[in-house]
Amino acid sequence: MDKVIVTGGCGYIGAHTIVDLISKDYYVISIDDNSKSDPKILEGIQQITGKKVKNYQVDLKDKKALFEVLNKHKDAMGIIHFAAYKSVPESVEKPLKYYSNNLIGLTNLLEGVSKFEIPNFVFSSSCSVYGNVEKLPVSEDTPMGVAESPYARTKQMGEDILRDYVKSFDGTNNKAVNVVLLRYFNPVGAHPSGIIGEIPLGVPNNLTPFITQTAIGIREKVTVFGNDYATRDGSGLRDYIHVMDIADAHTKALQYLKEKPLTQNPEVFNLGTGNGVTVLEMIKAFEKVSGKSLNYVIGPRRPGDIEAIYADNQKAIKELGWKIQYNIDDMMEAAWKWEQKFRRG
Ligand code: UD1
């Protein structure tokens, strides 16, 4: 049984990926300091999979503690690195917090990867590395643009660090590491059981949790940030993708790394459905699957937002053998099921 180390295993995408990994017979351990996550999610993972996952509550900036864990698990075939801060507005207010956490965490982890010779590495990147693009859809060949936030810049820098890191292996002085960079578009939804999902911390920034929290009565209304964009209905357009499809792509990325010859260039994959959906269409999809009418108003544009982005996902489909299983209705249904189950405790 292959062992995988997941950093950020108590977070939203990390936890769903662990469920997918276990269902495909991986043995998983998690490293998560729980600064932005709730370890209770591990109970949900156990309920779904029947397996207890060990989490080491370690901050990746604490190199000594991190290395102790890596030393214990140096037989792992790979690391999937999710642990990072991800709030765009918070990153604008507290850029140093983002640079320090997201980049020192990464470099410490890579030092550990070299020291303990862990052969495969998957990095959580984001479509925000593209910035505002002229031509849609964006493919992996679309150059990185100007980052719209410090959060996005930590993802660009994280990718660059990994590219330099991989290039530094000359085949003689050290063992090479195989790296894949996964650029997520907008992950939404929850495990179809409704047992795990995104555990909200305070007021959500993202659209889907804002919709479900409004429908359940925690928020008064959803504000649609702008209806004067050059899109079908004027509201912002994104490529929403079910978190279980994202999870599945990670498991496939590990398999790909195992089979792939080493190169000095990390492969990049876009993880999106290839379909752009507007904010107003998301609201309609929610109303359809929940049977509830949502209280929403049109407000001004949100600073830092881009107008429209969606993925060219052909590379992930062809090279990872990835198949998208879920559509927008499935995403909304899962998000709503999770919200209701979570509030019932
Ligand atoms: C951004 C990043 C993404 C990152 C994610 C993490 C970009 C292009 N994308 O996603 O890489 O992983 O944050 O949080 O920077 N909206 C409303 N009302 C709301 C909330 C959102 O109208 O209350 C709209 C937004 O204006 C946007 C869409 O819904 O058009 C999606 O917003 P959100 O869910 O916050 O994600 P992004 O900002 O696209």
Coordinates of C-alpha atoms and ligand atoms in Angstrom, one line a residue:
M1 CA 0.0 0.0 0.0
D2 CA 1.5 3.4 -1.0
K3 CA 1.8 6.0 1.7
V4 CA 1.0 9.6 1.0
I5 CA 1.6 12.7 3.2
V6 CA -1.1 15.3 2.8
T7 CA -0.4 18.7 4.2
G8 CA -3.5 20.7 5.0
G9 CA -5.5 17.4 5.3
C10 CA -8.1 19.0 7.6
G11 CA -8.8 21.7 5.1
Y12 CA -11.6 21.7 2.5
I13 CA -9.8 20.2 -0.6
G14 CA -7.3 18.3 1.5
A15 CA -10.0 16.3 3.4
H16 CA -11.9 15.5 0.2
T17 CA -8.7 14.3 -1.4
I18 CA -7.9 12.1 1.6
V19 CA -11.3 10.4 1.1
D20 CA -10.6 9.8 -2.6
L21 CA -7.0 8.5 -1.8
I22 CA -8.3 6.0 0.8
S23 CA -11.0 4.8 -1.6
K24 CA -8.2 4.0 -4.0
D25 CA -6.1 2.2 -1.4
Y26 CA -3.6 4.7 -0.4
Y27 CA -2.4 5.0 3.2
V28 CA -2.6 8.6 4.2
I29 CA -1.2 10.8 7.0
S30 CA -2.0 14.5 7.4
I31 CA 0.0 17.5 8.6
D32 CA -2.2 20.4 9.5
D33 CA -1.7 23.0 12.2
N34 CA -5.5 23.6 12.3
S35 CA -5.0 27.4 12.2
K36 CA -7.6 27.6 9.5
S37 CA -9.2 24.2 9.8
D38 CA -11.1 22.0 12.2
P39 CA -9.6 18.6 13.1
K40 CA -13.2 17.3 13.6
I41 CA -13.3 16.8 9.8
L42 CA -11.2 13.7 10.4
E43 CA -14.2 12.1 12.1
G44 CA -16.2 12.7 9.0
I45 CA -13.4 11.1 6.9
Q46 CA -13.5 8.1 9.2
Q47 CA -17.3 7.8 8.9
I48 CA -17.1 7.8 5.1
T49 CA -14.0 5.6 4.6
G50 CA -13.9 3.5 7.8
K51 CA -10.3 4.5 8.2
K52 CA -8.8 6.7 11.0
V53 CA -6.4 9.2 9.6
K54 CA -3.6 10.5 11.8
N55 CA -3.1 14.3 11.8
Y56 CA 0.2 15.9 13.1
Q57 CA -0.8 19.3 14.3
V58 CA 2.4 21.0 13.0
D59 CA 3.0 24.4 11.5
L60 CA 5.2 23.9 8.4
K61 CA 7.1 27.0 9.4
D62 CA 8.4 25.0 12.4
K63 CA 11.1 23.1 10.5
K64 CA 12.2 21.0 13.4
A65 CA 8.7 19.6 14.2
L66 CA 8.1 19.2 10.4
F67 CA 11.3 17.2 9.9
E68 CA 10.4 14.9 12.8
V69 CA 7.2 14.0 11.1
L70 CA 8.8 13.6 7.7
N71 CA 11.6 11.4 9.2
K72 CA 8.9 9.1 10.7
H73 CA 7.2 8.9 7.3
K74 CA 10.1 9.0 4.9
D75 CA 8.8 5.8 3.2
A76 CA 6.0 7.9 1.7
M77 CA 5.8 7.8 -2.1
G78 CA 4.7 11.4 -2.3
I79 CA 3.5 14.6 -0.7
I80 CA 0.4 16.5 -1.7
H81 CA 0.8 20.0 -0.4
F82 CA -2.4 21.9 0.3
A83 CA -1.5 23.7 3.5
A84 CA -1.7 27.4 2.7
Y85 CA -3.8 30.5 3.4
K86 CA -6.4 31.2 0.7
S87 CA -8.4 34.3 1.4
V88 CA -7.9 36.9 -1.3
P89 CA -9.2 39.9 0.7
E90 CA -7.2 38.8 3.8
S91 CA -4.1 38.6 1.7
V92 CA -4.6 42.2 0.6
E93 CA -4.9 43.3 4.2
K94 CA -2.1 41.1 5.6
P95 CA 0.3 40.4 2.8
L96 CA 3.3 39.4 5.0
K97 CA 1.1 36.8 6.8
Y98 CA 0.5 35.2 3.3
Y99 CA 4.1 35.4 2.1
S100 CA 5.4 34.0 5.3
N101 CA 2.9 31.2 5.7
N102 CA 2.6 30.1 2.1
L103 CA 6.2 30.4 1.1
I104 CA 8.2 29.5 4.2
G105 CA 5.9 26.5 4.6
L106 CA 6.7 25.5 1.1
T107 CA 10.5 25.9 1.2
N108 CA 10.7 24.1 4.6
L109 CA 8.7 21.2 3.1
L110 CA 11.0 21.1 0.0
E111 CA 14.1 21.0 2.2
G112 CA 12.4 18.0 3.9
V113 CA 11.6 16.4 0.6
S114 CA 15.3 16.5 -0.3
K115 CA 16.6 15.4 3.1
F116 CA 14.2 12.4 3.3
E117 CA 14.2 11.7 -0.4
I118 CA 10.5 11.7 -0.9
P119 CA 10.2 11.2 -4.7
N120 CA 6.9 12.8 -5.7
F121 CA 5.3 16.2 -5.0
V122 CA 1.9 17.7 -6.0
F123 CA 1.4 21.4 -5.5
S124 CA -1.9 23.2 -5.0
S125 CA -1.9 26.1 -7.4
S126 CA -4.7 28.3 -8.6
C127 CA -6.1 29.8 -11.8
S128 CA -5.4 33.2 -10.1
V129 CA -1.8 32.8 -11.4
Y130 CA -3.2 33.8 -14.8
G131 CA -4.4 37.2 -13.6
N132 CA -6.7 39.1 -16.0
V133 CA -6.6 37.3 -19.3
E134 CA -7.4 38.5 -22.8
K135 CA -8.2 35.2 -24.3
L136 CA -10.5 32.5 -23.0
P137 CA -10.4 29.7 -22.2
V138 CA -7.0 29.7 -20.5
S139 CA -4.7 26.8 -21.2
E140 CA -1.5 25.8 -19.4
D141 CA 0.4 27.7 -22.1
T142 CA -1.3 31.0 -21.2
P143 CA 1.5 33.0 -19.5
M144 CA 1.2 34.0 -15.9
G145 CA -0.2 37.5 -15.8
V146 CA -0.1 40.2 -13.2
A147 CA -1.3 38.7 -9.9
E148 CA -4.4 40.5 -8.6
S149 CA -3.6 39.8 -4.9
P150 CA -0.8 38.8 -2.6
Y151 CA -2.6 35.4 -2.3
A152 CA -2.3 34.9 -6.1
R153 CA 1.3 36.1 -6.0
T154 CA 2.2 33.4 -3.4
K155 CA 0.8 30.8 -5.9
Q156 CA 2.9 32.3 -8.7
M157 CA 6.0 32.4 -6.5
G158 CA 5.2 28.9 -5.2
E159 CA 5.2 27.6 -8.8
D160 CA 8.4 29.4 -9.6
I161 CA 10.1 28.1 -6.5
L162 CA 9.2 24.5 -7.6
R163 CA 10.4 25.2 -11.1
D164 CA 13.8 26.3 -9.8
Y165 CA 13.9 23.5 -7.3
V166 CA 13.4 20.8 -10.0
K167 CA 15.9 22.5 -12.3
S168 CA 18.6 22.3 -9.6
F169 CA 18.8 18.5 -9.8
D170 CA 21.6 17.6 -12.1
G171 CA 21.4 13.9 -11.7
T172 CA 24.7 13.7 -9.8
N173 CA 24.6 15.7 -6.6
N174 CA 21.2 14.9 -5.4
K175 CA 18.1 12.8 -6.0
A176 CA 15.5 14.2 -8.3
V177 CA 11.9 14.9 -7.3
N178 CA 9.0 14.6 -9.7
V179 CA 6.6 17.6 -9.4
V180 CA 3.1 18.4 -10.7
L181 CA 1.4 21.8 -10.4
L182 CA -2.4 21.7 -10.3
R183 CA -4.2 25.0 -11.0
Y184 CA -7.6 24.9 -9.5
F185 CA -10.4 27.0 -10.9
N186 CA -13.3 27.4 -8.4
P187 CA -13.8 24.3 -6.3
V188 CA -17.2 24.1 -4.7
G189 CA -19.6 21.5 -3.3
A190 CA -19.0 18.8 -0.8
H191 CA -18.8 15.0 -0.5
P192 CA -22.1 13.7 -1.9
S193 CA -22.9 12.1 1.5
G194 CA -23.0 15.6 3.1
I195 CA -20.7 14.2 5.9
I196 CA -17.8 16.5 5.0
G197 CA -17.7 19.8 3.3
E198 CA -16.1 23.2 3.8
I199 CA -16.2 24.2 7.4
P200 CA -16.7 27.9 7.4
L201 CA -14.5 30.2 9.5
G202 CA -16.4 33.4 10.1
V203 CA -18.1 35.2 7.2
P204 CA -17.3 33.4 4.0
N205 CA -15.8 35.3 1.0
N206 CA -16.7 32.7 -1.5
L207 CA -19.9 32.6 -3.4
T208 CA -21.3 29.1 -2.8
P209 CA -21.0 29.1 1.1
F210 CA -22.5 32.6 1.0
I211 CA -25.4 31.3 -0.9
T212 CA -26.0 28.3 1.3
Q213 CA -25.6 30.3 4.5
T214 CA -28.1 32.8 3.3
A215 CA -30.6 30.1 2.4
I216 CA -30.3 28.6 5.8
G217 CA -30.8 32.0 7.5
I218 CA -27.3 32.8 8.8
R219 CA -26.8 35.7 6.4
E220 CA -29.5 38.1 5.4
K221 CA -28.8 38.3 1.7
V222 CA -26.3 37.5 -1.1
T223 CA -24.8 40.5 -2.8
V224 CA -24.0 39.9 -6.5
F225 CA -20.7 41.8 -7.0
G226 CA -21.4 43.7 -10.2
N227 CA -23.8 43.2 -13.0
D228 CA -22.0 45.4 -15.6
Y229 CA -19.3 43.0 -16.7
A230 CA -19.1 42.0 -20.3
T231 CA -20.7 38.5 -19.7
R232 CA -24.0 36.9 -20.7
D233 CA -25.9 38.5 -17.9
G234 CA -23.4 41.1 -16.6
S235 CA -22.3 39.1 -13.5
G236 CA -18.8 37.6 -13.0
L237 CA -18.1 34.3 -14.8
R238 CA -16.0 31.5 -13.3
D239 CA -15.3 27.8 -13.8
Y240 CA -16.9 26.1 -10.8
I241 CA -15.7 22.5 -10.3
H242 CA -16.9 19.9 -7.8
V243 CA -14.4 19.3 -5.0
M244 CA -14.7 15.5 -5.5
D245 CA -13.6 16.0 -9.2
I246 CA -10.6 18.0 -7.9
A247 CA -9.9 15.3 -5.3
D248 CA -9.9 12.6 -8.0
A249 CA -7.4 14.6 -10.1
H250 CA -4.9 14.6 -7.2
T251 CA -5.0 10.8 -6.9
K252 CA -4.6 10.6 -10.7
A253 CA -1.7 13.1 -10.5
L254 CA 0.1 10.8 -8.1
Q255 CA -0.4 7.8 -10.4
Y256 CA 0.9 10.0 -13.3
L257 CA 4.0 10.9 -11.3
K258 CA 4.7 7.3 -10.4
E259 CA 4.7 6.3 -14.1
K260 CA 6.3 9.4 -15.5
P261 CA 10.0 9.6 -16.2
L262 CA 11.8 12.4 -14.3
T263 CA 12.0 15.7 -16.0
Q264 CA 13.5 19.0 -15.0
N265 CA 10.2 20.7 -15.7
P266 CA 7.2 20.3 -13.5
E267 CA 4.0 19.5 -15.5
V268 CA 1.2 22.0 -15.0
F269 CA -2.5 21.0 -15.2
N270 CA -5.6 23.2 -15.2
L271 CA -8.4 21.7 -13.1
G272 CA -11.7 23.2 -14.3
T273 CA -14.7 21.9 -16.1
G274 CA -14.1 24.0 -19.2
N275 CA -17.5 25.8 -18.7
G276 CA -18.0 29.4 -17.5
V277 CA -20.9 30.0 -15.2
T278 CA -22.1 33.4 -14.0
V279 CA -23.0 34.4 -10.5
L280 CA -26.6 34.8 -11.4
E281 CA -26.6 31.3 -13.0
M282 CA -25.2 29.9 -9.8
I283 CA -28.0 31.5 -7.9
K284 CA -30.5 30.0 -10.3
A285 CA -28.9 26.6 -10.0
F286 CA -29.2 26.8 -6.2
E287 CA -32.8 27.8 -6.3
K288 CA -33.6 24.9 -8.7
V289 CA -32.0 22.2 -6.6
S290 CA -33.0 23.5 -3.2
G291 CA -36.5 24.6 -4.2
K292 CA -35.9 27.8 -2.2
S293 CA -35.9 31.3 -3.5
L294 CA -32.7 33.1 -2.5
N295 CA -32.6 36.7 -1.2
Y296 CA -30.1 38.5 -3.3
V297 CA -29.3 42.1 -4.4
I298 CA -27.0 43.5 -7.0
G299 CA -24.1 45.5 -5.5
P300 CA -20.9 47.1 -6.8
R301 CA -18.0 45.2 -8.2
R302 CA -15.7 43.7 -5.6
P303 CA -12.2 45.2 -5.7
G304 CA -9.6 42.7 -7.1
D305 CA -12.2 40.6 -8.9
I306 CA -11.6 39.6 -12.5
E307 CA -14.4 39.6 -15.1
A308 CA -14.3 36.1 -16.4
I309 CA -12.2 33.0 -16.4
Y310 CA -12.6 29.4 -17.4
A311 CA -10.3 26.5 -18.2
D312 CA -9.1 24.7 -21.2
N313 CA -8.9 21.3 -19.3
Q314 CA -7.9 19.1 -22.2
K315 CA -4.4 18.4 -20.9
A316 CA -5.6 17.0 -17.6
I317 CA -8.3 14.9 -19.4
K318 CA -5.8 13.5 -21.8
E319 CA -2.6 13.1 -19.7
L320 CA -4.1 12.3 -16.3
G321 CA -7.0 10.3 -17.7
W322 CA -9.3 12.6 -15.7
K323 CA -13.0 12.4 -16.2
I324 CA -15.3 15.1 -14.8
Q325 CA -18.2 13.4 -13.0
Y326 CA -20.3 16.3 -11.7
N327 CA -22.2 19.3 -13.1
I328 CA -23.4 22.6 -11.5
D329 CA -26.6 21.1 -10.2
D330 CA -24.6 18.3 -8.4
M331 CA -22.3 20.9 -7.0
M332 CA -25.1 23.0 -5.6
E333 CA -27.0 19.9 -4.3
A334 CA -23.9 18.7 -2.4
A335 CA -23.2 22.2 -1.0
W336 CA -26.8 22.5 0.2
K337 CA -26.9 19.0 1.7
W338 CA -23.7 19.7 3.6
E339 CA -24.9 23.1 4.8
Q340 CA -28.1 21.5 6.2
K341 CA -26.3 18.6 7.8
F342 CA -23.7 20.8 9.3
R343 CA -26.2 23.2 10.9
R344 CA -28.1 20.2 12.3
G345 CA -24.8 19.3 14.0
Ligands
UD1_1 C1 -10.6 33.4 -5.9 C2 -9.5 33.0 -6.7 C3 -9.2 31.5 -6.6 C4 -9.1 31.2 -5.2 C5 -10.3 31.6 -4.4 C6 -10.0 31.2 -3.0 C7 -9.3 34.4 -8.6 C8 -9.6 34.6 -10.1 N1 -9.7 33.3 -8.1 O1 -11.8 32.9 -6.5 O2 -8.1 31.2 -7.3 O3 -8.8 29.8 -5.1 O4 -10.5 32.9 -4.5 O5 -10.9 31.9 -2.1 O6 -8.7 35.3 -8.0 N2 -19.3 36.7 -5.6 C9 -20.5 37.5 -5.4 N3 -21.0 37.6 -4.1 C10 -20.3 37.0 -3.1 C11 -19.1 36.3 -3.3 C12 -18.7 36.2 -4.6 O7 -21.1 38.0 -6.4 O8 -20.8 37.2 -1.9 C13 -18.8 36.6 -7.0 C14 -17.4 37.1 -7.2 O9 -17.5 38.5 -7.6 C15 -17.0 36.2 -8.4 C16 -17.7 34.9 -8.1 O10 -18.8 35.2 -7.2 O11 -17.5 36.7 -9.6 C17 -16.8 33.9 -7.4 O12 -16.2 34.5 -6.2 P1 -15.4 33.6 -5.1 O13 -16.2 32.4 -4.8 O14 -15.0 34.5 -4.0 O15 -14.1 33.0 -5.9 P2 -13.1 33.8 -6.8 O16 -12.9 35.2 -6.3 O17 -13.4 33.6 -8.2

